[in-house]
Short mmCIF file of C-alpha atoms in Angstrom, two decimals:
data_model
loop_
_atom_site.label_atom_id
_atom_site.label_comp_id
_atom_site.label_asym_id
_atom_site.label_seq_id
_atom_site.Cartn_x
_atom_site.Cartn_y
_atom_site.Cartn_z
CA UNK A 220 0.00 0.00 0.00
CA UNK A 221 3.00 2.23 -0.10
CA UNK A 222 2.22 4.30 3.54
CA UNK A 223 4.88 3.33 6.36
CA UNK A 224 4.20 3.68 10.00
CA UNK A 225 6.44 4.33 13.03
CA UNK A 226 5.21 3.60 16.33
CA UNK A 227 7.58 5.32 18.94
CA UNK A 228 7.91 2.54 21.95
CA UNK A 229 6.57 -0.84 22.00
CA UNK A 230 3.95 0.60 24.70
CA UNK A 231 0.01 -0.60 24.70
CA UNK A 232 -1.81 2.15 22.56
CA UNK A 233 0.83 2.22 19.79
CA UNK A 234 1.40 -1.54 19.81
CA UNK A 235 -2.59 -2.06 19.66
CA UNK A 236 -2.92 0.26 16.37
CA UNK A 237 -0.12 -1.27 14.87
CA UNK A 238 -1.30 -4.43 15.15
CA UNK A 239 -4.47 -3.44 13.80
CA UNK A 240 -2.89 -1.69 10.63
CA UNK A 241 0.01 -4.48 10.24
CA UNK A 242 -3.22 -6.56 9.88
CA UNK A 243 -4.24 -4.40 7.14
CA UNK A 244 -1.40 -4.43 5.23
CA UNK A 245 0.56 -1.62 6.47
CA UNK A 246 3.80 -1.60 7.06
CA UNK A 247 4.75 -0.75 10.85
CA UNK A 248 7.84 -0.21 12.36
CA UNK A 249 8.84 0.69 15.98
CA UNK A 250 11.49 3.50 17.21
CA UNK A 251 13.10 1.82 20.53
CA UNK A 252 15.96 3.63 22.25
CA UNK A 253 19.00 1.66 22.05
CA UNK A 254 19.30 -0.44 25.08
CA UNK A 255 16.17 -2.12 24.18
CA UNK A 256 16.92 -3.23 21.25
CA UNK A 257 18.75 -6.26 22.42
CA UNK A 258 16.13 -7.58 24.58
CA UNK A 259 12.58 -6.71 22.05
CA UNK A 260 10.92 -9.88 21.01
CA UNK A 261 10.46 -10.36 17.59
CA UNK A 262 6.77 -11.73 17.78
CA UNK A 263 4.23 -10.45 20.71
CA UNK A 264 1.54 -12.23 21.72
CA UNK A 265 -1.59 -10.19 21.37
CA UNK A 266 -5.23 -11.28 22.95
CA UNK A 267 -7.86 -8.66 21.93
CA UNK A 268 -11.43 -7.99 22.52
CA UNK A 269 -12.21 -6.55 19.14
CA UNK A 270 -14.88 -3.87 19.03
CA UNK A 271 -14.63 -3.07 15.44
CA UNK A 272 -17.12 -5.22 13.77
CA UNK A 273 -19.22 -6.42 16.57
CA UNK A 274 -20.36 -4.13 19.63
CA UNK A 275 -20.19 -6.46 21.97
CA UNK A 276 -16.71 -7.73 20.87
CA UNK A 277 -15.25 -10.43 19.84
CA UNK A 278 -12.31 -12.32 21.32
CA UNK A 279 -9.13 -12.75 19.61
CA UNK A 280 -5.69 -14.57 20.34
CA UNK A 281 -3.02 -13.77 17.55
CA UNK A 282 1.08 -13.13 17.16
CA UNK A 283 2.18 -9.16 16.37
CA UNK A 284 5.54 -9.33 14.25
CA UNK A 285 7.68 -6.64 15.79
CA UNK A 286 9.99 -4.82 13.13
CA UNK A 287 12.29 -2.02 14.31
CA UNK A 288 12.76 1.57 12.96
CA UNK A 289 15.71 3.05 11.39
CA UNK A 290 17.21 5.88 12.03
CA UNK A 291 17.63 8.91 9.08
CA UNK A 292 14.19 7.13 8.07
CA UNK A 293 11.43 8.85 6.81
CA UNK A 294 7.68 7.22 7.27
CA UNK A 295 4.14 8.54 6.45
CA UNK A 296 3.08 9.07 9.89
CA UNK A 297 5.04 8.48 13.53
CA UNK A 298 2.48 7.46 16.19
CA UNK A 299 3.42 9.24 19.46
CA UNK A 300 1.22 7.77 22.10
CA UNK A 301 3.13 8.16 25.92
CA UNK A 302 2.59 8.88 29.62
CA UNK A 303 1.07 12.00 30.73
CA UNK A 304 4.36 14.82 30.77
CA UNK A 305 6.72 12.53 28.88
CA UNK A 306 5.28 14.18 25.28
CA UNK A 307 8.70 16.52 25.13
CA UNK A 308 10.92 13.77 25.86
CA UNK A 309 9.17 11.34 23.34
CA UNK A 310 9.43 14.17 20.61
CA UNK A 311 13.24 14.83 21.29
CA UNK A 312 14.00 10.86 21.25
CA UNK A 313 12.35 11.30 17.45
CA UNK A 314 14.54 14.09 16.90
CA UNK A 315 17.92 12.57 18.12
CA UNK A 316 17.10 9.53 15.43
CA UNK A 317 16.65 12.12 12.69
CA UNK A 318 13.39 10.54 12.20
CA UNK A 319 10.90 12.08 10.07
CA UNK A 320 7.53 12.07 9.56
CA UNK A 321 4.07 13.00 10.34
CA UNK A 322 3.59 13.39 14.25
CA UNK A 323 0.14 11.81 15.26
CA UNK A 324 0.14 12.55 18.96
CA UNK A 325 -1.85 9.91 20.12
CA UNK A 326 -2.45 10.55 24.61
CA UNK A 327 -3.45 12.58 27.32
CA UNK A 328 -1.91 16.41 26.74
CA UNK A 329 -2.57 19.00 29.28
CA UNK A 330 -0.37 21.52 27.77
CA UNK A 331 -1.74 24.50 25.67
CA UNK A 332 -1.63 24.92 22.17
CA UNK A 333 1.47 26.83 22.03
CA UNK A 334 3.36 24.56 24.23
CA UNK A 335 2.69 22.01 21.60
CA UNK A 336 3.94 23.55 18.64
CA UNK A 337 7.04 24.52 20.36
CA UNK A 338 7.59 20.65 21.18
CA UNK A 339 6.51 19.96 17.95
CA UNK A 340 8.76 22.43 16.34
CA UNK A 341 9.47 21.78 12.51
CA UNK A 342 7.23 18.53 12.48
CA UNK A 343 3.69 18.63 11.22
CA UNK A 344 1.86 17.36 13.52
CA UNK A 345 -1.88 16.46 14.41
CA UNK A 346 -3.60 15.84 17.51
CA UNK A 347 -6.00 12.23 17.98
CA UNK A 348 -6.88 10.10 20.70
CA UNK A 349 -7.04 6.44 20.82
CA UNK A 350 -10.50 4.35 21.90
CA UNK A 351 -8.77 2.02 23.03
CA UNK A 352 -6.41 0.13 26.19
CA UNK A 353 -5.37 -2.64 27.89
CA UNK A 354 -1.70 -3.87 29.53
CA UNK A 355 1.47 -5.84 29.10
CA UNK A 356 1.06 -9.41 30.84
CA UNK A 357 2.78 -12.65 30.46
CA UNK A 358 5.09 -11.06 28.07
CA UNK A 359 2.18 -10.15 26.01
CA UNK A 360 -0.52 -7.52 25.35
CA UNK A 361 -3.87 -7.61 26.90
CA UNK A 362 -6.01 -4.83 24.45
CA UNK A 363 -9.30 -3.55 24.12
CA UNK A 364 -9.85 -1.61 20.62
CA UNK A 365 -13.14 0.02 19.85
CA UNK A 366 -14.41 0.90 16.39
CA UNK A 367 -13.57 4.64 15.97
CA UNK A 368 -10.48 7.22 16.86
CA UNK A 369 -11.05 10.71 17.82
CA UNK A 370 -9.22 13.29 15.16
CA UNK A 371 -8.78 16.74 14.82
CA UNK A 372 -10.59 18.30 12.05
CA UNK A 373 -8.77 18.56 9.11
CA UNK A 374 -9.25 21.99 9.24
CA UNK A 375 -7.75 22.62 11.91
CA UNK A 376 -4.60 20.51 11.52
CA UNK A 377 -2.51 21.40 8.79
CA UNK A 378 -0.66 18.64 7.92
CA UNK A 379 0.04 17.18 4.09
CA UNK A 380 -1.63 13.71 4.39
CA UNK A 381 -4.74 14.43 6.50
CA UNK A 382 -6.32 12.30 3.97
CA UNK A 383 -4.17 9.56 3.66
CA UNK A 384 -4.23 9.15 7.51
CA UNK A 385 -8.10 8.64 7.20
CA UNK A 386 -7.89 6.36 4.94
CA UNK A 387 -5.20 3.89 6.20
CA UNK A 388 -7.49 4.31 9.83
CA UNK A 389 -10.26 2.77 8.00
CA UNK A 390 -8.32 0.44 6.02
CA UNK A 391 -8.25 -1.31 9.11
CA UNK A 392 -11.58 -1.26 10.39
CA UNK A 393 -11.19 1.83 12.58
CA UNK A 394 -13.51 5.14 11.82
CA UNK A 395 -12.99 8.65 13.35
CA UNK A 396 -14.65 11.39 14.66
CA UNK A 397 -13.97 15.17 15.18
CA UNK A 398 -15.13 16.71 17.81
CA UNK A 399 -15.27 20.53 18.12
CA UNK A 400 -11.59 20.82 18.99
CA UNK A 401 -9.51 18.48 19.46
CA UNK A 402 -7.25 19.61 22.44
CA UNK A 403 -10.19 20.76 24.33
CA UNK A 404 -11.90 17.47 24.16
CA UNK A 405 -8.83 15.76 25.85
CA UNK A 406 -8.72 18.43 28.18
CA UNK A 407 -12.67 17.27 29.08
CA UNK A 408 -11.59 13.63 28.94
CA UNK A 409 -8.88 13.94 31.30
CA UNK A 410 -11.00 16.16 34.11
CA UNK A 411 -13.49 13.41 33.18
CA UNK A 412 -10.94 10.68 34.72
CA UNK A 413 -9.44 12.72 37.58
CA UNK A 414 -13.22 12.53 38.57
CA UNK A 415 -13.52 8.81 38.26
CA UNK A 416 -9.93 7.80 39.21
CA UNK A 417 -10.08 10.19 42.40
CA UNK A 418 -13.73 8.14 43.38
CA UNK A 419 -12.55 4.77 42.65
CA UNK A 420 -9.27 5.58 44.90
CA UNK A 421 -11.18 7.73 47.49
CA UNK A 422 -9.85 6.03 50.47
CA UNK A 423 -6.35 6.35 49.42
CA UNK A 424 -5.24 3.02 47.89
CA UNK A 425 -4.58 2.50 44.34
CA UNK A 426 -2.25 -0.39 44.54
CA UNK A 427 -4.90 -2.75 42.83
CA UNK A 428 -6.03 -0.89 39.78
CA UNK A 429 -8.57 -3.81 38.70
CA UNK A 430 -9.82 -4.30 41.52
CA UNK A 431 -11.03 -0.70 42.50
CA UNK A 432 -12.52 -0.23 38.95
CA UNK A 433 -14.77 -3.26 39.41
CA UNK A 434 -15.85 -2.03 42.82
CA UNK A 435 -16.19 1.40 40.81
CA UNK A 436 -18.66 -0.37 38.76
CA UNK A 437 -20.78 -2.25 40.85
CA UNK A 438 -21.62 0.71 42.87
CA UNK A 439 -24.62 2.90 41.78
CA UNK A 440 -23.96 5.51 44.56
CA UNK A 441 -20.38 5.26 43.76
CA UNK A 442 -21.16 5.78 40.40
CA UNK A 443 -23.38 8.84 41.56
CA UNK A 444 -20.54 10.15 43.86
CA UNK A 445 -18.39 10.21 40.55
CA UNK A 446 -20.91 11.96 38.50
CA UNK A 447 -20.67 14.49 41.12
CA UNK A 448 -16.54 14.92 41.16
CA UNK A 449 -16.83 14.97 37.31
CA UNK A 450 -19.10 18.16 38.11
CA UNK A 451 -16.54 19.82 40.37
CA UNK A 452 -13.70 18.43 37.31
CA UNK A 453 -15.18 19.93 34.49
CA UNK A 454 -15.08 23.37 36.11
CA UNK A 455 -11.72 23.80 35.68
CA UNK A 456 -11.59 22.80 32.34
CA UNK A 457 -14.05 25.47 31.66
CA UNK A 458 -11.95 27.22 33.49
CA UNK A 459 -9.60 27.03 31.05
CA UNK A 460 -11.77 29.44 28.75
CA UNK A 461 -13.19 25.91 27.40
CA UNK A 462 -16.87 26.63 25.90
CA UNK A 463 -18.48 24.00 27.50
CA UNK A 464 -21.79 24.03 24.89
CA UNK A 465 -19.54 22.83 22.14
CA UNK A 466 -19.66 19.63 24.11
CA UNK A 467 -22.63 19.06 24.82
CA UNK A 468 -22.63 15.17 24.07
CA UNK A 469 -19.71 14.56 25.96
CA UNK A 470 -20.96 16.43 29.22
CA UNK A 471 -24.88 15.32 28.60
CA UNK A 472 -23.76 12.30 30.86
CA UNK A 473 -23.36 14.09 34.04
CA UNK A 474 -26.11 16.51 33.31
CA UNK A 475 -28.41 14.22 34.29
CA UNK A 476 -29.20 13.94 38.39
CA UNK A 477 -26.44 11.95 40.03
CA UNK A 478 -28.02 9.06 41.20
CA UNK A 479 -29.99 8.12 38.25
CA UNK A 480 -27.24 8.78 36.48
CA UNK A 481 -25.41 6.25 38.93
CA UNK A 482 -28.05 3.69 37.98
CA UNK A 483 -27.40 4.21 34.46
CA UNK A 484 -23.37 3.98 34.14
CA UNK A 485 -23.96 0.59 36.28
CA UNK A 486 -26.16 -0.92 34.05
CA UNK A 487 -23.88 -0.12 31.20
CA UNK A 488 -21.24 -1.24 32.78
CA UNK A 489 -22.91 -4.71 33.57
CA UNK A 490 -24.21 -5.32 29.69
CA UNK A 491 -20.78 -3.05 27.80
CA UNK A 492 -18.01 -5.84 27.53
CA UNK A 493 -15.81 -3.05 26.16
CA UNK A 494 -15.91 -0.57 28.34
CA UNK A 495 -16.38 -2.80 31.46
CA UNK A 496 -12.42 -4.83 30.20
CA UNK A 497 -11.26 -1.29 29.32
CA UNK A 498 -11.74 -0.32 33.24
CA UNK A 499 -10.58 -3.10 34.40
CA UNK A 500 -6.94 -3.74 31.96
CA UNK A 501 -5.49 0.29 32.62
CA UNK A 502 -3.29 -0.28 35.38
CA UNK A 503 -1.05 2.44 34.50
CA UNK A 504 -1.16 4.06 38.04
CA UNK A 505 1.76 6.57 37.65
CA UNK A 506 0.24 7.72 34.55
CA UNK A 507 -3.87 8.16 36.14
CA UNK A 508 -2.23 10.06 39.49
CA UNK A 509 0.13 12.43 36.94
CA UNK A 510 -3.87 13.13 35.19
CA UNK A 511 -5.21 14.18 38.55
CA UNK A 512 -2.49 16.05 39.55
CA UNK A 513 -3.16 18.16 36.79
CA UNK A 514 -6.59 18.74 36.96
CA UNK A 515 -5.98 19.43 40.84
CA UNK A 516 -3.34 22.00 40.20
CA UNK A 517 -5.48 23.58 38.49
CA UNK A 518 -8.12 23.82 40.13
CA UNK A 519 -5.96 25.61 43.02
CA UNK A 520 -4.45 27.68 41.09
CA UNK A 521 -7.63 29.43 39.79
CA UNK A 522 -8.66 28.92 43.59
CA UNK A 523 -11.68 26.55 41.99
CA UNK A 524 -14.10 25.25 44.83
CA UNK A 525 -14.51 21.32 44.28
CA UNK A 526 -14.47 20.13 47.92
CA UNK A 527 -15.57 16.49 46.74
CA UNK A 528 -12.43 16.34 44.11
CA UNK A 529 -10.39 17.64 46.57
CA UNK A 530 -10.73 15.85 49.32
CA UNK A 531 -10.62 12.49 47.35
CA UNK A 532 -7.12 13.21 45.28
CA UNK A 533 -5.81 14.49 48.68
CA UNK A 534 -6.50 11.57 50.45
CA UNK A 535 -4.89 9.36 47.58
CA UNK A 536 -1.74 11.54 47.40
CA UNK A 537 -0.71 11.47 51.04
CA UNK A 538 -0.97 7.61 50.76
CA UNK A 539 1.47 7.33 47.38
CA UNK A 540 3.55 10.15 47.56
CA UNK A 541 6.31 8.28 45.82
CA UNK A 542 3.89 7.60 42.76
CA UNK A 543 2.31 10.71 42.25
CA UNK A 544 5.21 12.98 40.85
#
């Protein structure tokens, strides 16, 4: 097909569209700093609850052939998806390989437009965000992958192959969507879980990932209790000069009164295979306190009242100082 992909790290979110688009035909390479070159497996195993074709999912064991990146390479597009606050980093690693290319930044970004194009620098770059997660385990990876991506308008982008990146997406099986900007919605997505991670690890412990998200969704008034800390959360993305209408379908959710809306999210839960393994496989911890550390400082900064965020994340950092950052 001609369009080349480089996947920066062998991490979940890149290795679960590359898989995908190696599937299709693509080829897909992977940009590894040096000293892990010795020690990457060739061929990872991958088990998958597909969402693309089927809504409820459908189970899949398979093998992901792992080919590396060169360096002074050139590729269509370089998928950047990383931790929270490692984005700079990532983009200087692609820099020191003189590797060009498209920059799809794929994860959470809390940073403001600006900051981005100065990381960015001479790259063109776009902003999109995966549907999709899941760990490493038993020296393979566990991966949930829903039928769409969210992308920035084209619009509002500027890069070359806007088109082409469409196209290879659905090539293999995955649509997108645009929402009405694209760093704002991740800005709402992220406030959304600082509100659900700080509920789920209320009373301080977030050693066992899995096991608080399954508590999480069991709970109606838990549930409830997070619709109300995604309340207090949104504020300071609106905070953030955010026009809040030009979300309304994304917010609509936590419009509704907290404990029906409790109610609801547990009976979706209960009957949405994807979303209920999607909870349940993100075990990134470092990465979900560095999400609520942003939307909490934040919030103080622009001396924000949201005593029921507050006193949650508080709670949770005092008991893992050494994870929080």
């Amino acid at each position: 097909m001609g369009t080349r992909v480089c996947v920066l790290g062998v991490g979940v979110i890149g290795t679960t569209y590359a898989y995908v688009l190696q599937k299709a035909g693509y080829e897909v390479f992977h940009l590894v700093r040096d000293h892990k070159v010795l020690t990457l497996p060739s061929e990872l195993p991958v088990h998958l609850l597909d969402g693309r074709d089927n809504p409820n999912g459908e189970e899949r064991d398979d093998v992901y052939h792992i080919s590396l990146a060169e360096t002074d390479a050139t590729y269509d597009f370089i998928f950047v998806s990383v931790a929270s606050g490692a984005l700079e980093q990532a983009v200087h690693t692609i820099k020191q390989k003189r590797v060009k290319g498209t920059l799809v930044f794929f994860c959470n970004i809390w940073n403001d437009r600006m900051e981005i194009e100065r990381m960015a620098g001479d790259y063109p770059y776009i902003l999109a965000f995966p549907t999709a997660g899941g760990c490493m385990e038993n020296h393979g990876l566990n991966c949930v992958l829903f039928d769409h991506v969210m992308l920035e308008r084209m619009e509002n982008s500027h890069i070359p192959n806007y088109a082409e990146l469409v196209s290879m997406l659905g090539r293999a099986g995955v649509k997108t969507e645009s929402p009405y900007d694209m760093l704002e919605w991740i800005w709402i997505h992220m406030a959304v879980n600082a509100g659900v991670t700080s509920t789920a690890a209320r009373k301080g412990d977030v050693g066992n990932p899995k096991r608080l998200a399954i508590e999480l969704m069991g709970d109606s008034r838990a549930l409830a209790q997070a619709v109300r800390c995604i309340r207090e959360t949104l504020k300071v993305v609106e905070a953030r000069g955010v026009v809040m209408k030009n979300y309304r379908n994304e917010i609509l959710p936590y419009k509704t009164p907290a404990f029906i809306a409790g109610m609801m999210m547990k009976r979706l839960f209960a009957k949405d295979k994807l979303a209920s393994r999607i909870m349940t496989l993100h075990n990134d911890v470092q990465d979900m306190l560095y999400g609520c550390r942003c939307v909490y400082e934040e919030g103080k900064r622009r001396n924000l009242s949201l005593p029921i965020f507050y006193e949650n994340i508080e709670n949770v950092f005092s008991l893992n100082k050494g994870r929080n950052g």
